[in-house]
Short mmCIF file of N, CA and C in Angstrom, two decimals:
data_model
loop_
_atom_site.label_atom_id
_atom_site.label_comp_id
_atom_site.label_asym_id
_atom_site.label_seq_id
_atom_site.Cartn_x
_atom_site.Cartn_y
_atom_site.Cartn_z
N PRO A 457 94.78 96.69 99.44
CA PRO A 457 93.90 96.86 100.54
C PRO A 457 94.19 95.49 101.46
N THR A 458 93.44 94.32 100.08
CA THR A 458 93.41 92.82 100.91
C THR A 458 94.15 92.50 101.77
N HIS A 459 95.84 93.43 101.22
CA HIS A 459 96.63 92.68 102.53
C HIS A 459 97.47 93.52 103.25
N PHE A 460 95.74 94.82 103.52
CA PHE A 460 96.41 95.06 104.42
C PHE A 460 96.23 94.52 106.12
N GLN A 461 97.23 94.38 106.32
CA GLN A 461 97.84 93.15 107.98
C GLN A 461 97.20 94.16 108.88
N HIS A 462 97.39 95.47 109.28
CA HIS A 462 96.89 95.76 110.22
C HIS A 462 95.11 95.73 110.59
N ASN A 463 94.72 95.37 109.58
CA ASN A 463 93.11 95.27 109.28
C ASN A 463 92.14 94.40 108.22
N ILE A 464 92.54 93.40 108.44
CA ILE A 464 91.90 92.63 107.45
C ILE A 464 90.88 92.97 106.12
N LYS A 465 90.81 92.67 107.80
CA LYS A 465 88.34 92.61 107.07
C LYS A 465 88.33 94.66 106.61
N LEU A 466 89.05 94.98 107.46
CA LEU A 466 89.22 96.75 106.27
C LEU A 466 89.23 96.54 105.22
N GLY A 467 90.60 96.01 104.47
CA GLY A 467 91.13 95.92 103.48
C GLY A 467 90.39 94.82 102.50
N ARG A 468 89.93 94.07 103.36
CA ARG A 468 88.71 93.48 102.37
C ARG A 468 87.35 94.12 101.14
N TRP A 469 86.95 95.05 103.06
CA TRP A 469 85.69 95.46 102.83
C TRP A 469 86.18 96.63 101.48
N VAL A 470 87.26 97.62 101.31
CA VAL A 470 87.69 98.56 100.71
C VAL A 470 87.54 98.08 99.07
N HIS A 471 88.66 96.84 98.93
CA HIS A 471 88.44 96.33 98.30
C HIS A 471 87.04 95.29 97.30
N THR A 472 86.45 95.37 98.22
CA THR A 472 84.86 95.36 97.75
C THR A 472 83.81 96.39 97.77
N GLN A 473 84.09 97.69 98.25
CA GLN A 473 83.63 98.68 97.75
C GLN A 473 83.91 99.40 95.78
N ARG A 474 85.40 99.27 96.38
CA ARG A 474 85.76 99.61 94.59
C ARG A 474 85.51 98.64 93.99
N HIS A 475 85.05 97.38 93.60
CA HIS A 475 84.64 96.24 92.83
C HIS A 475 83.61 97.02 92.36
N GLN A 476 82.80 96.86 93.58
CA GLN A 476 80.90 97.12 93.15
C GLN A 476 81.07 98.15 92.16
N ARG A 477 81.42 99.49 92.79
CA ARG A 477 82.19 100.88 91.98
C ARG A 477 82.16 100.55 90.38
N ARG A 478 82.90 100.30 90.33
CA ARG A 478 82.82 99.42 89.38
C ARG A 478 82.61 98.90 87.82
N LEU A 479 81.75 97.47 89.07
CA LEU A 479 80.41 97.04 88.25
C LEU A 479 79.71 98.26 87.65
N GLN A 480 79.62 99.03 89.19
CA GLN A 480 78.21 99.70 88.78
C GLN A 480 78.49 101.07 87.16
N ALA A 481 79.84 101.73 87.12
CA ALA A 481 79.99 102.10 86.52
C ALA A 481 79.88 101.72 85.16
N LYS A 482 80.06 100.10 85.48
CA LYS A 482 80.28 99.91 83.12
C LYS A 482 78.88 99.23 83.35
N GLY A 483 77.78 99.16 84.56
CA GLY A 483 76.23 99.45 84.01
C GLY A 483 75.81 97.46 84.74
N LYS A 484 76.74 97.46 85.34
CA LYS A 484 76.72 95.48 85.63
C LYS A 484 75.98 95.68 86.81
N LYS A 485 75.70 94.70 87.68
CA LYS A 485 74.67 94.59 88.62
C LYS A 485 75.46 94.55 90.01
N SER A 486 75.18 95.76 90.43
CA SER A 486 76.24 95.92 91.95
C SER A 486 75.27 96.30 92.90
N CYS A 487 75.90 95.79 94.71
CA CYS A 487 74.95 96.18 95.29
C CYS A 487 75.38 97.58 95.92
N ILE A 488 75.89 98.29 95.40
CA ILE A 488 76.30 99.33 95.59
C ILE A 488 75.57 100.69 95.26
N THR A 489 75.36 101.63 96.33
CA THR A 489 74.38 102.22 95.79
C THR A 489 74.65 103.66 96.11
N GLN A 490 73.92 104.92 95.12
CA GLN A 490 73.98 105.93 95.32
C GLN A 490 74.57 106.73 96.69
N GLU A 491 74.07 106.46 97.48
CA GLU A 491 74.07 107.40 99.15
C GLU A 491 75.51 106.86 99.31
N ARG A 492 75.98 105.22 99.02
CA ARG A 492 76.91 104.59 99.65
C ARG A 492 77.74 105.23 99.37
N ILE A 493 77.82 105.61 97.84
CA ILE A 493 79.19 106.63 96.85
C ILE A 493 79.35 108.00 97.23
N ASP A 494 78.16 108.80 97.47
CA ASP A 494 77.89 109.76 98.20
C ASP A 494 78.92 110.18 99.15
N LEU A 495 78.68 109.04 100.35
CA LEU A 495 79.16 108.96 101.71
C LEU A 495 80.36 109.05 101.82
N LEU A 496 81.09 108.09 100.86
CA LEU A 496 82.12 107.62 100.44
C LEU A 496 83.19 108.31 99.98
N ASP A 497 82.45 109.52 98.88
CA ASP A 497 83.15 110.73 98.26
C ASP A 497 83.64 111.31 99.29
N GLU A 498 82.46 111.78 99.71
CA GLU A 498 82.40 112.89 100.96
C GLU A 498 83.65 112.85 101.96
N LEU A 499 84.21 111.07 102.49
CA LEU A 499 84.87 110.97 103.47
C LEU A 499 86.96 110.90 102.09
N GLY A 500 86.53 111.27 101.30
CA GLY A 500 87.95 111.53 100.33
C GLY A 500 88.30 109.96 99.70
N PHE A 501 87.12 109.32 99.84
CA PHE A 501 87.53 107.73 99.27
C PHE A 501 88.19 107.91 97.91
N SER A 502 89.24 107.05 98.00
CA SER A 502 90.06 106.46 96.77
C SER A 502 89.38 105.56 96.26
N TRP A 503 88.79 106.21 95.47
CA TRP A 503 88.38 104.54 93.92
C TRP A 503 89.38 103.74 93.85
N GLU A 504 90.25 104.37 93.29
CA GLU A 504 91.33 103.93 92.17
C GLU A 504 92.47 103.90 92.73
N VAL A 505 93.10 102.00 93.38
CA VAL A 505 94.72 101.32 92.84
C VAL A 505 95.24 102.77 92.63
N ARG A 506 95.55 102.52 90.77
CA ARG A 506 95.90 102.37 90.40
C ARG A 506 95.79 104.46 89.75
N PRO A 507 97.06 104.97 89.53
CA PRO A 507 96.86 106.55 89.99
C PRO A 507 95.69 106.56 88.29
N SER A 508 95.24 107.48 87.78
CA SER A 508 93.98 107.61 86.10
C SER A 508 95.24 108.67 85.95
N LEU A 509 94.49 109.16 84.27
CA LEU A 509 95.36 109.91 83.81
C LEU A 509 95.04 111.29 84.49
N GLU A 510 94.05 111.59 84.99
CA GLU A 510 94.21 112.29 85.72
C GLU A 510 94.32 112.58 87.03
N ARG A 511 95.15 111.87 87.61
CA ARG A 511 95.88 111.83 88.60
C ARG A 511 97.48 111.19 88.86
N PRO A 512 98.23 111.71 87.69
CA PRO A 512 99.31 110.85 87.35
C PRO A 512 100.44 110.51 88.79
N ARG A 513 100.87 109.15 88.31
CA ARG A 513 101.67 108.80 89.34
C ARG A 513 102.41 109.34 89.77
N ALA A 514 103.43 109.86 90.75
CA ALA A 514 104.16 110.34 91.33
C ALA A 514 105.67 110.06 90.59
N THR A 515 106.94 110.63 89.70
CA THR A 515 107.37 109.80 89.27
C THR A 515 108.69 109.27 90.47
N TRP A 516 109.40 108.14 89.46
CA TRP A 516 110.47 107.29 90.10
C TRP A 516 111.53 108.47 91.02
N HIS A 517 112.16 109.69 90.17
CA HIS A 517 112.58 110.48 90.91
C HIS A 517 111.58 111.02 92.42
N GLN A 518 110.80 111.20 92.37
CA GLN A 518 109.99 111.74 93.26
C GLN A 518 109.68 111.56 94.64
N ARG A 519 109.83 110.02 94.46
CA ARG A 519 109.81 109.14 95.21
C ARG A 519 111.12 109.19 95.68
N CYS A 520 111.99 108.65 95.09
CA CYS A 520 113.52 109.04 95.84
C CYS A 520 113.65 109.68 95.87
N ASP A 521 113.18 111.60 95.72
CA ASP A 521 113.90 112.82 97.21
C ASP A 521 113.00 112.31 98.64
N GLU A 522 111.67 111.43 98.48
CA GLU A 522 111.39 111.71 99.36
C GLU A 522 112.24 110.52 100.45
N LEU A 523 112.44 109.51 99.36
CA LEU A 523 113.07 108.58 101.11
C LEU A 523 114.51 108.97 101.25
N ASN A 524 115.36 109.67 100.27
CA ASN A 524 116.63 110.57 100.24
C ASN A 524 116.04 112.32 101.91
N ASP A 525 114.93 112.19 101.74
CA ASP A 525 114.33 113.40 102.77
C ASP A 525 114.06 112.64 104.15
N PHE A 526 113.68 111.76 103.82
CA PHE A 526 113.55 110.86 104.92
C PHE A 526 115.11 110.52 106.09
N TYR A 527 115.69 109.64 104.76
CA TYR A 527 116.91 109.60 105.04
C TYR A 527 117.97 110.67 105.83
N LEU A 528 117.91 111.50 105.31
CA LEU A 528 118.36 112.75 105.83
C LEU A 528 117.89 113.42 107.25
N LYS A 529 116.75 113.19 106.96
CA LYS A 529 115.81 113.01 108.05
C LYS A 529 116.01 112.53 109.66
N ASN A 530 116.18 111.35 109.39
CA ASN A 530 115.98 109.98 110.37
C ASN A 530 117.54 109.49 110.28
N GLY A 531 118.02 109.28 109.22
CA GLY A 531 119.64 108.65 109.63
C GLY A 531 119.12 107.28 109.17
N ASN A 532 118.08 107.02 108.94
CA ASN A 532 118.05 104.98 108.49
C ASN A 532 116.73 105.56 107.04
N PHE A 533 116.45 104.25 106.42
CA PHE A 533 115.59 104.11 105.78
C PHE A 533 114.66 103.16 106.35
N LEU A 534 113.97 102.78 108.06
CA LEU A 534 113.11 102.03 108.12
C LEU A 534 111.97 103.18 107.98
N VAL A 535 111.65 102.86 106.94
CA VAL A 535 109.98 103.67 106.58
C VAL A 535 108.49 103.41 107.22
N ASN A 536 108.15 104.02 108.70
CA ASN A 536 106.96 103.19 108.83
C ASN A 536 105.70 103.20 107.72
N PRO A 537 104.99 102.28 107.08
CA PRO A 537 104.19 101.93 106.63
C PRO A 537 102.88 103.22 106.50
N LEU A 538 103.25 103.22 107.65
CA LEU A 538 101.50 103.82 108.64
C LEU A 538 101.14 105.39 107.98
N ASP A 539 102.99 106.03 108.34
CA ASP A 539 103.44 107.52 108.14
C ASP A 539 103.41 107.50 106.75
N MET A 540 104.39 107.33 105.77
CA MET A 540 103.85 107.11 104.41
C MET A 540 104.16 106.31 103.63
N PRO A 541 102.30 106.01 103.23
CA PRO A 541 102.45 104.72 102.81
C PRO A 541 102.63 105.25 101.08
N GLN A 542 103.14 106.62 100.88
CA GLN A 542 103.57 106.32 99.12
C GLN A 542 104.32 105.60 99.26
N LEU A 543 105.75 105.12 100.48
CA LEU A 543 106.94 105.04 100.37
C LEU A 543 106.40 103.30 99.75
N HIS A 544 105.19 103.23 100.53
CA HIS A 544 105.48 101.10 100.64
C HIS A 544 104.38 100.79 99.38
N ALA A 545 104.44 102.06 98.14
CA ALA A 545 102.80 100.84 97.26
C ALA A 545 103.80 100.49 95.85
#
């Protein structure tokens, strides 16, 4: 998110929220409150950039299939990162 070109400030803010949550989870000093965590949870905010064991990353073959489907539908590989962010991660 810190490299989110469409809204750099938002990308930095998202990065900060995740960082503060990690600090809080480790029992370290953090400025994030439980209220803020709850509000972000209600939005479905993703706290992890990397997948966890409970939410495994899609396999290489799954992404390749998605890319193939995109090609068959569009006739090119010009995938818009806003439409299919999973192919840009």
